[in-house]
Coordinates of N, CA and C in Angstrom, one line a residue:
X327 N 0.8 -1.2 0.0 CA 0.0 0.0 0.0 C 0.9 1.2 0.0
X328 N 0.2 2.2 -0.7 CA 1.3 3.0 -0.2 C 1.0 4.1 0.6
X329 N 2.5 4.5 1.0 CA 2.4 5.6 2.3 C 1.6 7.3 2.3
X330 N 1.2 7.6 2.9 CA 0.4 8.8 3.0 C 1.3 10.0 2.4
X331 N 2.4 10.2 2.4 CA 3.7 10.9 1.9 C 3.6 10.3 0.1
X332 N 3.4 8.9 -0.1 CA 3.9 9.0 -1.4 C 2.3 9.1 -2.2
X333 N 1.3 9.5 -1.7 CA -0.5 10.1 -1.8 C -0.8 11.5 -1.7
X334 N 0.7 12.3 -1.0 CA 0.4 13.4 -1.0 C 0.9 14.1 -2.1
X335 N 1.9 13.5 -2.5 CA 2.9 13.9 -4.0 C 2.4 13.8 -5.6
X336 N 1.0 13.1 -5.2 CA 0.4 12.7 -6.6 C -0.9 14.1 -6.6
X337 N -0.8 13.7 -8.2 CA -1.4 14.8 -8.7 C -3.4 14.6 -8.6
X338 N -3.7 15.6 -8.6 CA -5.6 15.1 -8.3 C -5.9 14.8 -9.7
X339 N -5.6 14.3 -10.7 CA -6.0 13.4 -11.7 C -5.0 11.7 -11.4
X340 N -4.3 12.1 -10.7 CA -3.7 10.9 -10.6 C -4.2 9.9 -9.6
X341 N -4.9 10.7 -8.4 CA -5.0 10.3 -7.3 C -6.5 9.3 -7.4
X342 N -7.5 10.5 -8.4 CA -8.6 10.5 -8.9 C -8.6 8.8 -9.4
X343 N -7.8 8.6 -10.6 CA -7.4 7.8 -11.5 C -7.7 6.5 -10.3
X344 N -6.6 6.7 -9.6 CA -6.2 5.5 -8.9 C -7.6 5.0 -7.8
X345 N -8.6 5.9 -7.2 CA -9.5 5.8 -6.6 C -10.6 5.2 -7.9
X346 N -10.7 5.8 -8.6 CA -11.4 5.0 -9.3 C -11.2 3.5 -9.4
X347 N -10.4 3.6 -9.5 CA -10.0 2.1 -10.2 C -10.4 0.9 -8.5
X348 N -9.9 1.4 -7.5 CA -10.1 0.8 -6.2 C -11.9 1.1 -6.3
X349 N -12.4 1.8 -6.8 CA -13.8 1.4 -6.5 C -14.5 0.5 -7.3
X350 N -13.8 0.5 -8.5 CA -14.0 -0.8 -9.7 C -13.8 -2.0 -9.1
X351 N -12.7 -2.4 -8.8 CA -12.2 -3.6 -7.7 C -13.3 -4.2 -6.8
X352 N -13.5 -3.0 -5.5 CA -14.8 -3.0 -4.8 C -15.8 -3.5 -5.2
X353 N -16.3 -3.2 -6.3 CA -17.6 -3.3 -7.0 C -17.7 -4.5 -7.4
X354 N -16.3 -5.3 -8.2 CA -16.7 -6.2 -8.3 C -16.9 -7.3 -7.5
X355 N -16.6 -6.9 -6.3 CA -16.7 -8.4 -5.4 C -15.8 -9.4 -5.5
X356 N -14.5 -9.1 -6.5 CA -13.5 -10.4 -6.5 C -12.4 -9.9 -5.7
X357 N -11.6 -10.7 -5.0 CA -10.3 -10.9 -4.4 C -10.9 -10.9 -3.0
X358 N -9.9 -11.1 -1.6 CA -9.9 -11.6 -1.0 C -10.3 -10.1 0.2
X359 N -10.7 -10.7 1.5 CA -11.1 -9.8 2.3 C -10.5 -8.7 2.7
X360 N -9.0 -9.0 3.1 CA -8.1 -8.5 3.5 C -7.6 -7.5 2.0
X361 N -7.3 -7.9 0.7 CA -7.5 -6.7 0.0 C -8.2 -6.0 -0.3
X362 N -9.6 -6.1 0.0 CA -10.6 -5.1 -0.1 C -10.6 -3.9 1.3
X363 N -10.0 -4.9 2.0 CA -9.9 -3.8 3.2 C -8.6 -2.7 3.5
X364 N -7.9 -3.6 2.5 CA -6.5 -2.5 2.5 C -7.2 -1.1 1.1
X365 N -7.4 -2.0 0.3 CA -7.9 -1.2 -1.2 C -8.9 0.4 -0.2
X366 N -9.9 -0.2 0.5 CA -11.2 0.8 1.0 C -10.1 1.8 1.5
X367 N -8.7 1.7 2.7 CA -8.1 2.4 3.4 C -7.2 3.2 2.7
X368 N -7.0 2.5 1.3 CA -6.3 3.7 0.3 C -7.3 4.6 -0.1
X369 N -7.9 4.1 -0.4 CA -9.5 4.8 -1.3 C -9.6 5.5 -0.6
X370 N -9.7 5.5 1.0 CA -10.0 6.5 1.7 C -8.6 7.8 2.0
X371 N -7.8 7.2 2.0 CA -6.4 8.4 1.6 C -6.9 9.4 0.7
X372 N -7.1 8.2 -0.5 CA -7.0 9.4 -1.7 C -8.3 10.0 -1.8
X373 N -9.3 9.5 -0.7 CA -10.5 10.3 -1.3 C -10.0 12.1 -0.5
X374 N -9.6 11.5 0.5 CA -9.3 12.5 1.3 C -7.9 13.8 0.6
X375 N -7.4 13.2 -0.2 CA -6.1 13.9 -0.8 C -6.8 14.8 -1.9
X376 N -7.8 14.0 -2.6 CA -8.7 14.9 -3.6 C -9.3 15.8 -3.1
X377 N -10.0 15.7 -1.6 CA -10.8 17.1 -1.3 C -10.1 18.2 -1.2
X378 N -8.8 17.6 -0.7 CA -7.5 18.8 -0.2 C -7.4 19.7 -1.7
X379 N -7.1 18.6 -2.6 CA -6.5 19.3 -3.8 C -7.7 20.8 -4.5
X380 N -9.1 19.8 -4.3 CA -9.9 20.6 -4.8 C -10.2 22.0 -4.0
X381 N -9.9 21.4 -2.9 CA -10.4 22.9 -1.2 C -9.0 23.5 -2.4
X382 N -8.0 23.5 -2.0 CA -6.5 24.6 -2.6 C -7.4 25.1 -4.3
X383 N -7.8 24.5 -4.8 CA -8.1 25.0 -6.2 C -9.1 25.6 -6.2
X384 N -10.3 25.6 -5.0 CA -11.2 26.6 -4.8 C -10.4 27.8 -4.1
X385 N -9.8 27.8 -3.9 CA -8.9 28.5 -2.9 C -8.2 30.0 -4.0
X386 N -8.2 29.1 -5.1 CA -7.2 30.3 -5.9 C -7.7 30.7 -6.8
X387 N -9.0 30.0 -6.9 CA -10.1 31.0 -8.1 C -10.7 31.7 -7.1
X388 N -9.9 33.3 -8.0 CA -10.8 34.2 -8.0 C -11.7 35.2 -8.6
X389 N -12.9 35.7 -8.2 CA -13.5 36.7 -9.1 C -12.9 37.6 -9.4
X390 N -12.2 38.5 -11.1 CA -11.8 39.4 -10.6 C -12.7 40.5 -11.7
X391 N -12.8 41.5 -10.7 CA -13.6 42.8 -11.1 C -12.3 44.5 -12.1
X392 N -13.5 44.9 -12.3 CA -12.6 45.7 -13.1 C -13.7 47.0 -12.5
X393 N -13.1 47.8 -11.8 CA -13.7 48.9 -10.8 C -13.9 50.3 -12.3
X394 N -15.5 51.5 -12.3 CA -15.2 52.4 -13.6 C -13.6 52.9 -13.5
X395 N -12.8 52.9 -12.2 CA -12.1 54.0 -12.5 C -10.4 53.2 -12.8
X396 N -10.5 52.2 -13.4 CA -9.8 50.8 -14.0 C -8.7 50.1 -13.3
X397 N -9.3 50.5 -12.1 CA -9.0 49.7 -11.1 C -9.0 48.3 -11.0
X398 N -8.2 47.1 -11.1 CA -8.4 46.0 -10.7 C -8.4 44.8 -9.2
X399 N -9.5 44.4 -9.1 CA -9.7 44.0 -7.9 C -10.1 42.4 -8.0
X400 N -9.8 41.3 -7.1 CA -10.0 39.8 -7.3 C -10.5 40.1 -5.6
X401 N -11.9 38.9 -5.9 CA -12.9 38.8 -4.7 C -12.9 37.0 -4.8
X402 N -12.6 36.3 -3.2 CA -13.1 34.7 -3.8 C -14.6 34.6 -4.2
X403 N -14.1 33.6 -5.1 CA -15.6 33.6 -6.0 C -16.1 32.1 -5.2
X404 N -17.8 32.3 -4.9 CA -18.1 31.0 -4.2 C -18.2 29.9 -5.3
X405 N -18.2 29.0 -5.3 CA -18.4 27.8 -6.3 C -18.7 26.3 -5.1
X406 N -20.0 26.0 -5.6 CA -20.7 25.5 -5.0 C -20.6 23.8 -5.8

């Protein structure tokens, strides 16, 4: 499995990538107990690495405004 250090280094399409694929596995019902229970504990790393990535990428979009007197101003924009 791998370590939370080498989960934090991957990219949110990669991480994305690799949770999918652990949910494919899941789904199907084949292999043994003990890899489904390691598989769910990654899944859960990377589900968790994905929120982070996306919280940071909401984080840096922002609205930006153009004031009459051409002034430029960035406000966070909510995204729901």
């Amino acid at each position: 499995m791998m370590s939370q250090s080498e989960i934090e280094n991957l990219s949110f399409e990669e991480a994305l990538a690799q949770l999918e694929e652990i949910v494919r596995q899941l789904e199907s019902g084949s292999g043994k107990l003990d890899d489904a229970i390691s598989a769910y504990e990654k899944g859960a790393l990377l589900k968790r690495h994905c929120e982070a990535k996306l919280a940071e990428a909401k984080a840096k979009v922002d609205k930006i405004s153009l004031a009459p007197d051409g002034t430029v101003s960035a406000q966070p924009t909510e995204i729901a």
